[in-house]
């Protein structure tokens, strides 16, 4: 299994990706998690990325390319992967194709998890309370939603144009959404 999960911040795609990882013994690659780790460890990447993350903006593509190339170059990727949070714009989608072709691990496809925006903002505000993430304040959440609509939503069309996009309704319990995802995976 080599797939991308697409969906706005708070769509639950991270939770769903972790469940799929456990079921299918593939790796779950979350660029948001990798970046938060880099910030925590104050690596050079972390120092450069932090201001963009705190503002809810995308970290520049050039920094992201190095990160994703490095992660996809690791041995565990050959068993399959779920990408969560990458690609986030069209140029990242193109760069990803190049990297995956180079390593001989082409995508099965992308699944877009769709949710209703009011629900998503509520989920994110709850998560802010539980996890204390610095990019989960209301203003930053709204900016992340805007960035998603403007830059990331078009990525779905990129995969749709080659018949590699599926949509899954992300509303409902974790188990319900997981069930829908498993069914949809069978169609890729
Ligand atoms: P996430 O956990 O996926 O919501 O990501 C948290 C933050 O990390 C985002 O708001 C961006 O600032 C940054 N980020 C994560 N993935 C990417 C990416 N593929 N491209 C640019 N920035 C990213």
Tab-separated table of C-alpha atoms and ligand atoms in Angstrom:
chain	number	residue	atom	x	y	z
A	1	UNK	CA	0.000	0.000	0.000
A	2	UNK	CA	1.383	3.372	-1.071
A	3	UNK	CA	-1.128	6.124	-0.547
A	4	UNK	CA	-1.637	9.771	0.303
A	5	UNK	CA	-4.319	10.898	2.734
A	6	UNK	CA	-5.582	14.358	1.870
A	7	UNK	CA	-7.862	16.437	4.046
A	8	UNK	CA	-8.053	19.768	5.855
A	9	UNK	CA	-6.448	20.307	9.254
A	10	UNK	CA	-8.610	18.504	11.803
A	11	UNK	CA	-10.147	16.066	9.318
A	12	UNK	CA	-8.869	13.163	11.399
A	13	UNK	CA	-6.511	11.935	8.689
A	14	UNK	CA	-3.618	11.577	11.144
A	15	UNK	CA	-5.691	9.313	13.404
A	16	UNK	CA	-6.902	7.301	10.430
A	17	UNK	CA	-3.386	7.008	9.019
A	18	UNK	CA	-2.102	5.617	12.321
A	19	UNK	CA	-4.853	2.966	12.346
A	20	UNK	CA	-4.096	1.947	8.753
A	21	UNK	CA	-0.390	1.769	9.556
A	22	UNK	CA	-1.072	-0.720	12.364
A	23	UNK	CA	-3.378	-2.855	10.198
A	24	UNK	CA	-1.168	-2.966	7.137
A	25	UNK	CA	2.344	-2.814	8.653
A	26	UNK	CA	3.326	0.151	6.534
A	27	UNK	CA	4.962	3.389	7.662
A	28	UNK	CA	2.956	6.480	8.495
A	29	UNK	CA	4.821	9.557	7.309
A	30	UNK	CA	3.424	12.760	8.776
A	31	UNK	CA	5.427	15.790	7.683
A	32	UNK	CA	3.757	17.837	10.443
A	33	UNK	CA	5.057	15.362	13.034
A	34	UNK	CA	8.536	15.311	11.475
A	35	UNK	CA	8.617	19.109	11.532
A	36	UNK	CA	7.424	19.334	15.146
A	37	UNK	CA	10.196	16.900	16.081
A	38	UNK	CA	12.744	19.064	14.222
A	39	UNK	CA	11.483	22.164	16.048
A	40	UNK	CA	11.658	20.395	19.397
A	41	UNK	CA	15.241	19.301	18.722
A	42	UNK	CA	16.091	22.742	17.350
A	43	UNK	CA	17.734	21.288	14.255
A	44	UNK	CA	18.579	23.685	11.427
A	45	UNK	CA	15.386	22.618	9.623
A	46	UNK	CA	13.375	23.122	12.813
A	47	UNK	CA	14.737	26.610	13.302
A	48	UNK	CA	13.914	27.553	9.715
A	49	UNK	CA	10.441	25.979	9.761
A	50	UNK	CA	9.146	27.237	13.086
A	51	UNK	CA	8.055	30.736	12.072
A	52	UNK	CA	5.976	29.367	9.171
A	53	UNK	CA	4.340	26.715	11.340
A	54	UNK	CA	3.497	29.192	14.082
A	55	UNK	CA	1.789	31.425	11.515
A	56	UNK	CA	-0.130	28.527	9.931
A	57	UNK	CA	1.722	29.033	6.642
A	58	UNK	CA	3.353	26.342	4.545
A	59	UNK	CA	7.033	25.705	5.189
A	60	UNK	CA	8.901	26.507	1.926
A	61	UNK	CA	8.950	23.708	-0.651
A	62	UNK	CA	12.736	23.626	-0.777
A	63	UNK	CA	12.915	22.698	2.930
A	64	UNK	CA	10.099	20.162	2.572
A	65	UNK	CA	11.719	18.432	-0.385
A	66	UNK	CA	14.855	17.668	1.611
A	67	UNK	CA	12.761	16.323	4.482
A	68	UNK	CA	10.549	14.058	2.369
A	69	UNK	CA	13.441	12.794	0.232
A	70	UNK	CA	15.342	11.882	3.347
A	71	UNK	CA	12.340	10.058	4.872
A	72	UNK	CA	11.379	8.231	1.680
A	73	UNK	CA	14.996	7.129	1.316
A	74	UNK	CA	14.798	5.009	4.478
A	75	UNK	CA	14.600	1.214	4.204
A	76	UNK	CA	11.224	0.795	5.975
A	77	UNK	CA	9.461	2.610	3.128
A	78	UNK	CA	9.771	-0.408	0.838
A	79	UNK	CA	6.946	-2.169	2.766
A	80	UNK	CA	4.573	0.641	1.828
A	81	UNK	CA	3.612	4.009	3.263
A	82	UNK	CA	0.806	6.388	4.113
A	83	UNK	CA	1.668	10.016	3.487
A	84	UNK	CA	-0.135	12.436	5.789
A	85	UNK	CA	0.415	16.166	5.245
A	86	UNK	CA	2.472	15.878	2.063
A	87	UNK	CA	2.019	16.995	-0.695
A	88	UNK	CA	0.429	20.299	0.322
A	89	UNK	CA	0.570	22.102	-3.043
A	90	UNK	CA	0.941	21.237	-6.709
A	91	UNK	CA	4.670	21.722	-6.857
A	92	UNK	CA	5.105	19.299	-3.930
A	93	UNK	CA	2.876	16.800	-5.781
A	94	UNK	CA	5.155	17.005	-8.814
A	95	UNK	CA	8.295	16.741	-6.692
A	96	UNK	CA	6.829	13.692	-4.957
A	97	UNK	CA	6.246	11.936	-8.286
A	98	UNK	CA	9.877	12.494	-9.189
A	99	UNK	CA	11.146	11.084	-5.883
A	100	UNK	CA	8.796	8.075	-5.973
A	101	UNK	CA	9.743	7.246	-9.550
A	102	UNK	CA	13.393	7.453	-8.631
A	103	UNK	CA	12.980	4.968	-5.769
A	104	UNK	CA	10.623	2.745	-7.788
A	105	UNK	CA	7.685	3.112	-5.363
A	106	UNK	CA	4.850	4.686	-7.365
A	107	UNK	CA	1.615	5.687	-5.638
A	108	UNK	CA	-1.531	3.567	-5.606
A	109	UNK	CA	-3.460	6.802	-5.233
A	110	UNK	CA	-4.823	9.475	-2.928
A	111	UNK	CA	-7.833	9.474	-0.629
A	112	UNK	CA	-9.430	12.791	0.269
A	113	UNK	CA	-11.124	12.811	3.672
A	114	UNK	CA	-13.955	15.349	3.483
A	115	UNK	CA	-15.403	17.142	6.523
A	116	UNK	CA	-17.589	20.073	7.362
A	117	UNK	CA	-15.658	23.215	8.225
A	118	UNK	CA	-17.508	24.203	11.419
A	119	UNK	CA	-16.923	20.734	12.815
A	120	UNK	CA	-13.240	20.911	11.900
A	121	UNK	CA	-12.612	24.215	13.678
A	122	UNK	CA	-14.276	22.768	16.773
A	123	UNK	CA	-12.097	19.636	16.608
A	124	UNK	CA	-8.969	21.757	16.298
A	125	UNK	CA	-9.888	23.971	19.238
A	126	UNK	CA	-10.421	20.839	21.341
A	127	UNK	CA	-7.084	19.453	20.232
A	128	UNK	CA	-5.429	22.760	21.135
A	129	UNK	CA	-6.653	22.334	24.706
A	130	UNK	CA	-5.487	18.719	24.909
A	131	UNK	CA	-2.097	18.978	23.196
A	132	UNK	CA	-1.155	22.611	23.623
A	133	UNK	CA	0.155	22.935	20.064
A	134	UNK	CA	1.401	26.456	19.365
A	135	UNK	CA	-0.349	26.514	15.956
A	136	UNK	CA	-3.802	25.683	17.325
A	137	UNK	CA	-4.938	29.174	18.326
A	138	UNK	CA	-8.124	30.346	16.619
A	139	UNK	CA	-6.464	32.863	14.261
A	140	UNK	CA	-3.822	30.366	13.185
A	141	UNK	CA	-6.451	27.649	12.706
A	142	UNK	CA	-8.378	29.951	10.381
A	143	UNK	CA	-5.217	30.734	8.448
A	144	UNK	CA	-4.416	27.034	8.120
A	145	UNK	CA	-7.921	26.437	6.720
A	146	UNK	CA	-7.407	29.270	4.212
A	147	UNK	CA	-4.000	27.940	3.163
A	148	UNK	CA	-5.581	24.507	2.762
A	149	UNK	CA	-8.388	25.813	0.529
A	150	UNK	CA	-6.049	27.900	-1.616
A	151	UNK	CA	-2.974	25.705	-1.924
A	152	UNK	CA	-3.758	22.150	-0.863
A	153	UNK	CA	-7.294	21.527	-2.155
A	154	UNK	CA	-6.062	21.707	-5.798
A	155	UNK	CA	-3.789	18.727	-5.106
A	156	UNK	CA	-6.880	16.468	-5.172
A	157	UNK	CA	-7.447	17.485	-8.805
A	158	UNK	CA	-3.893	16.488	-9.664
A	159	UNK	CA	-4.599	12.875	-8.684
A	160	UNK	CA	-8.183	12.929	-9.951
A	161	UNK	CA	-6.941	13.840	-13.433
A	162	UNK	CA	-5.146	10.517	-13.591
A	163	UNK	CA	-7.921	8.459	-12.025
A	164	UNK	CA	-6.077	8.088	-8.707
A	165	UNK	CA	-8.378	10.014	-6.356
A	166	UNK	CA	-11.058	8.640	-4.053
A	167	UNK	CA	-13.209	10.578	-1.574
A	168	UNK	CA	-14.202	9.390	1.869
A	169	UNK	CA	-16.732	11.088	4.127
A	170	UNK	CA	-14.773	11.967	7.281
A	171	UNK	CA	-17.809	12.748	9.428
A	172	UNK	CA	-18.758	10.160	12.034
A	173	UNK	CA	-16.916	8.048	14.575
A	174	UNK	CA	-13.279	7.007	14.130
A	175	UNK	CA	-14.460	3.422	13.534
A	176	UNK	CA	-17.055	4.426	10.924
A	177	UNK	CA	-14.566	6.516	8.976
A	178	UNK	CA	-11.958	3.736	9.217
A	179	UNK	CA	-14.465	1.264	7.773
A	180	UNK	CA	-15.167	3.599	4.849
A	181	UNK	CA	-11.445	4.015	4.257
A	182	UNK	CA	-10.815	0.286	4.223
A	183	UNK	CA	-13.621	-0.185	1.675
A	184	UNK	CA	-12.292	2.644	-0.470
A	185	UNK	CA	-8.738	1.321	-0.381
A	186	UNK	CA	-10.005	-1.759	-2.163
A	187	UNK	CA	-10.977	0.389	-5.135
A	188	UNK	CA	-7.536	1.903	-5.707
B	1	LIG	P1	0.121	19.262	10.134
B	1	LIG	O1	0.487	18.559	11.385
B	1	LIG	O2	0.124	18.351	8.927
B	1	LIG	O3	-1.166	20.031	10.243
B	1	LIG	O4	1.273	20.332	9.859
B	1	LIG	C1	1.554	21.366	10.773
B	1	LIG	C2	2.299	22.498	10.074
B	1	LIG	O5	3.525	22.009	9.534
B	1	LIG	C3	1.568	23.112	8.876
B	1	LIG	O6	0.654	24.112	9.249
B	1	LIG	C4	2.735	23.674	8.067
B	1	LIG	O7	3.225	24.868	8.638
B	1	LIG	C5	3.804	22.613	8.279
B	1	LIG	N1	3.760	21.566	7.235
B	1	LIG	C6	3.463	20.238	7.382
B	1	LIG	N2	3.540	19.585	6.224
B	1	LIG	C7	3.903	20.515	5.299
B	1	LIG	C8	4.134	20.469	3.904
B	1	LIG	N3	3.991	19.334	3.202
B	1	LIG	N4	4.497	21.616	3.293
B	1	LIG	C9	4.638	22.773	3.961
B	1	LIG	N5	4.416	22.886	5.277
B	1	LIG	C10	4.047	21.768	5.941
